Amino acid sequence: MIVVNLDVMMARRKMSLSQLSEKVDVTLANLSILKNNKAKAVRFSTLEAICAALDCQPGDILEFVPDQDPGQ
């Protein structure tokens, strides 16, 4: 599973969702979907704009978390 840590990076940069929305020209609704791990996909151009605005790397925002197998 891919976890989106957008809220963590925004907190580190002391940036609100509305400020980020203005900087990356993405709607608040779409950023909120991404921030709340509800997104099924993200465009590279959007990820690039977010990384530029937050001065971070894609790996600072996206994290791979292996599924937990209850049988193990």
Short mmCIF file of N, CA and C in Angstrom, two decimals:
data_model
loop_
_atom_site.label_atom_id
_atom_site.label_comp_id
_atom_site.label_asym_id
_atom_site.label_seq_id
_atom_site.Cartn_x
_atom_site.Cartn_y
_atom_site.Cartn_z
N MET A 1 0.84 -1.16 0.00
CA MET A 1 0.00 0.00 0.00
C MET A 1 0.90 1.24 0.00
N ILE A 2 0.48 2.25 -0.74
CA ILE A 2 1.20 3.52 -0.78
C ILE A 2 0.51 4.49 0.17
N VAL A 3 1.27 5.06 1.09
CA VAL A 3 0.75 6.03 2.05
C VAL A 3 1.25 7.41 1.63
N VAL A 4 0.35 8.38 1.64
CA VAL A 4 0.70 9.75 1.28
C VAL A 4 0.92 10.54 2.57
N ASN A 5 2.12 11.04 2.75
CA ASN A 5 2.49 11.81 3.94
C ASN A 5 2.51 13.30 3.66
N LEU A 6 1.56 13.75 2.86
CA LEU A 6 1.51 15.16 2.49
C LEU A 6 1.30 16.04 3.71
N ASP A 7 0.46 15.60 4.64
CA ASP A 7 0.21 16.40 5.84
C ASP A 7 1.46 16.59 6.68
N VAL A 8 2.33 15.57 6.71
CA VAL A 8 3.58 15.66 7.47
C VAL A 8 4.49 16.72 6.86
N MET A 9 4.64 16.68 5.53
CA MET A 9 5.51 17.66 4.87
C MET A 9 4.94 19.07 4.97
N MET A 10 3.63 19.19 4.88
CA MET A 10 3.01 20.51 5.03
C MET A 10 3.26 21.06 6.43
N ALA A 11 3.17 20.21 7.44
CA ALA A 11 3.42 20.65 8.82
C ALA A 11 4.87 21.07 8.98
N ARG A 12 5.79 20.29 8.39
CA ARG A 12 7.21 20.64 8.49
C ARG A 12 7.51 21.98 7.84
N ARG A 13 6.80 22.29 6.77
CA ARG A 13 7.02 23.54 6.05
C ARG A 13 6.10 24.65 6.54
N LYS A 14 5.26 24.33 7.54
CA LYS A 14 4.30 25.30 8.09
C LYS A 14 3.45 25.92 6.98
N MET A 15 2.89 25.03 6.14
CA MET A 15 2.07 25.47 5.02
C MET A 15 0.68 24.85 5.14
N SER A 16 -0.33 25.66 4.92
CA SER A 16 -1.70 25.17 4.98
C SER A 16 -2.08 24.55 3.63
N LEU A 17 -3.17 23.81 3.64
CA LEU A 17 -3.66 23.20 2.41
C LEU A 17 -4.05 24.27 1.39
N SER A 18 -4.64 25.36 1.85
CA SER A 18 -5.02 26.42 0.92
C SER A 18 -3.80 27.12 0.33
N GLN A 19 -2.74 27.30 1.13
CA GLN A 19 -1.51 27.90 0.60
C GLN A 19 -0.89 26.99 -0.45
N LEU A 20 -0.85 25.68 -0.16
CA LEU A 20 -0.29 24.73 -1.11
C LEU A 20 -1.13 24.71 -2.39
N SER A 21 -2.43 24.75 -2.24
CA SER A 21 -3.34 24.75 -3.38
C SER A 21 -3.04 25.92 -4.31
N GLU A 22 -2.83 27.09 -3.75
CA GLU A 22 -2.50 28.26 -4.56
C GLU A 22 -1.17 28.11 -5.27
N LYS A 23 -0.17 27.56 -4.57
CA LYS A 23 1.17 27.42 -5.14
C LYS A 23 1.22 26.40 -6.28
N VAL A 24 0.47 25.31 -6.14
CA VAL A 24 0.57 24.23 -7.13
C VAL A 24 -0.58 24.25 -8.14
N ASP A 25 -1.53 25.17 -7.96
CA ASP A 25 -2.66 25.30 -8.87
C ASP A 25 -3.46 24.00 -8.98
N VAL A 26 -3.75 23.42 -7.82
CA VAL A 26 -4.59 22.23 -7.71
C VAL A 26 -5.70 22.59 -6.73
N THR A 27 -6.90 22.13 -7.00
CA THR A 27 -8.02 22.49 -6.14
C THR A 27 -7.83 21.96 -4.72
N LEU A 28 -8.45 22.65 -3.78
CA LEU A 28 -8.43 22.19 -2.39
C LEU A 28 -9.01 20.79 -2.28
N ALA A 29 -10.09 20.53 -3.01
CA ALA A 29 -10.73 19.21 -2.96
C ALA A 29 -9.78 18.11 -3.40
N ASN A 30 -9.06 18.33 -4.49
CA ASN A 30 -8.14 17.31 -4.99
C ASN A 30 -6.94 17.13 -4.05
N LEU A 31 -6.42 18.21 -3.50
CA LEU A 31 -5.32 18.08 -2.53
C LEU A 31 -5.80 17.38 -1.27
N SER A 32 -7.02 17.65 -0.86
CA SER A 32 -7.58 16.99 0.32
C SER A 32 -7.70 15.49 0.10
N ILE A 33 -8.14 15.09 -1.08
CA ILE A 33 -8.24 13.66 -1.41
C ILE A 33 -6.86 13.02 -1.33
N LEU A 34 -5.86 13.70 -1.86
CA LEU A 34 -4.49 13.18 -1.82
C LEU A 34 -3.98 13.12 -0.38
N LYS A 35 -4.19 14.19 0.37
CA LYS A 35 -3.71 14.27 1.75
C LYS A 35 -4.33 13.20 2.64
N ASN A 36 -5.58 12.86 2.37
CA ASN A 36 -6.30 11.89 3.21
C ASN A 36 -6.20 10.46 2.70
N ASN A 37 -5.23 10.20 1.83
CA ASN A 37 -4.97 8.86 1.30
C ASN A 37 -6.18 8.26 0.59
N LYS A 38 -6.97 9.09 -0.06
CA LYS A 38 -8.14 8.61 -0.80
C LYS A 38 -7.87 8.56 -2.31
N ALA A 39 -6.75 9.11 -2.74
CA ALA A 39 -6.43 9.17 -4.17
C ALA A 39 -6.03 7.80 -4.68
N LYS A 40 -6.44 7.51 -5.90
CA LYS A 40 -6.06 6.26 -6.56
C LYS A 40 -4.84 6.46 -7.46
N ALA A 41 -4.56 7.72 -7.80
CA ALA A 41 -3.44 8.04 -8.68
C ALA A 41 -3.04 9.49 -8.46
N VAL A 42 -1.82 9.80 -8.89
CA VAL A 42 -1.36 11.19 -8.86
C VAL A 42 -0.50 11.40 -10.12
N ARG A 43 -0.73 12.51 -10.78
CA ARG A 43 0.05 12.82 -11.99
C ARG A 43 1.46 13.25 -11.57
N PHE A 44 2.42 12.88 -12.39
CA PHE A 44 3.79 13.29 -12.12
C PHE A 44 3.91 14.81 -12.10
N SER A 45 3.17 15.49 -12.94
CA SER A 45 3.24 16.95 -12.96
C SER A 45 2.73 17.54 -11.65
N THR A 46 1.71 16.92 -11.06
CA THR A 46 1.20 17.37 -9.77
C THR A 46 2.21 17.08 -8.68
N LEU A 47 2.78 15.88 -8.69
CA LEU A 47 3.79 15.52 -7.71
C LEU A 47 5.00 16.44 -7.81
N GLU A 48 5.40 16.76 -9.03
CA GLU A 48 6.53 17.67 -9.25
C GLU A 48 6.23 19.06 -8.66
N ALA A 49 5.03 19.56 -8.90
CA ALA A 49 4.64 20.87 -8.39
C ALA A 49 4.59 20.88 -6.86
N ILE A 50 4.08 19.81 -6.27
CA ILE A 50 4.02 19.71 -4.81
C ILE A 50 5.42 19.67 -4.23
N CYS A 51 6.30 18.87 -4.83
CA CYS A 51 7.68 18.78 -4.35
C CYS A 51 8.39 20.12 -4.47
N ALA A 52 8.15 20.85 -5.54
CA ALA A 52 8.76 22.17 -5.72
C ALA A 52 8.25 23.13 -4.65
N ALA A 53 6.95 23.11 -4.41
CA ALA A 53 6.35 24.04 -3.44
C ALA A 53 6.80 23.73 -2.01
N LEU A 54 6.98 22.44 -1.71
CA LEU A 54 7.36 22.04 -0.35
C LEU A 54 8.87 21.82 -0.20
N ASP A 55 9.61 22.01 -1.29
CA ASP A 55 11.06 21.80 -1.29
C ASP A 55 11.41 20.44 -0.71
N CYS A 56 10.88 19.40 -1.35
CA CYS A 56 11.11 18.03 -0.87
C CYS A 56 11.23 17.07 -2.05
N GLN A 57 11.47 15.83 -1.76
CA GLN A 57 11.56 14.77 -2.75
C GLN A 57 10.27 13.95 -2.75
N PRO A 58 9.94 13.27 -3.85
CA PRO A 58 8.74 12.44 -3.87
C PRO A 58 8.70 11.41 -2.73
N GLY A 59 9.85 10.88 -2.37
CA GLY A 59 9.92 9.91 -1.28
C GLY A 59 9.60 10.51 0.08
N ASP A 60 9.64 11.84 0.19
CA ASP A 60 9.23 12.49 1.43
C ASP A 60 7.71 12.50 1.57
N ILE A 61 7.02 12.37 0.45
CA ILE A 61 5.57 12.43 0.44
C ILE A 61 4.93 11.06 0.31
N LEU A 62 5.53 10.20 -0.53
CA LEU A 62 4.98 8.87 -0.78
C LEU A 62 5.79 7.81 -0.07
N GLU A 63 5.10 6.89 0.59
CA GLU A 63 5.77 5.82 1.34
C GLU A 63 5.10 4.49 1.03
N PHE A 64 5.91 3.48 0.74
CA PHE A 64 5.39 2.13 0.52
C PHE A 64 5.35 1.40 1.85
N VAL A 65 4.17 0.90 2.21
CA VAL A 65 3.99 0.12 3.43
C VAL A 65 3.47 -1.25 3.02
N PRO A 66 4.27 -2.30 3.23
CA PRO A 66 3.81 -3.64 2.83
C PRO A 66 2.53 -4.03 3.55
N ASP A 67 1.66 -4.75 2.83
CA ASP A 67 0.43 -5.25 3.45
C ASP A 67 0.81 -6.24 4.54
N GLN A 68 0.08 -6.18 5.64
CA GLN A 68 0.32 -7.13 6.74
C GLN A 68 -0.49 -8.39 6.48
N ASP A 69 0.19 -9.52 6.41
CA ASP A 69 -0.47 -10.80 6.21
C ASP A 69 -0.84 -11.37 7.57
N PRO A 70 -2.13 -11.51 7.90
CA PRO A 70 -2.53 -11.99 9.22
C PRO A 70 -2.06 -13.41 9.51
N GLY A 71 -1.70 -14.16 8.46
CA GLY A 71 -1.26 -15.53 8.65
C GLY A 71 0.19 -15.66 9.10
N GLN A 72 0.94 -14.57 9.12
CA GLN A 72 2.35 -14.65 9.48
C GLN A 72 2.57 -14.35 10.93
#
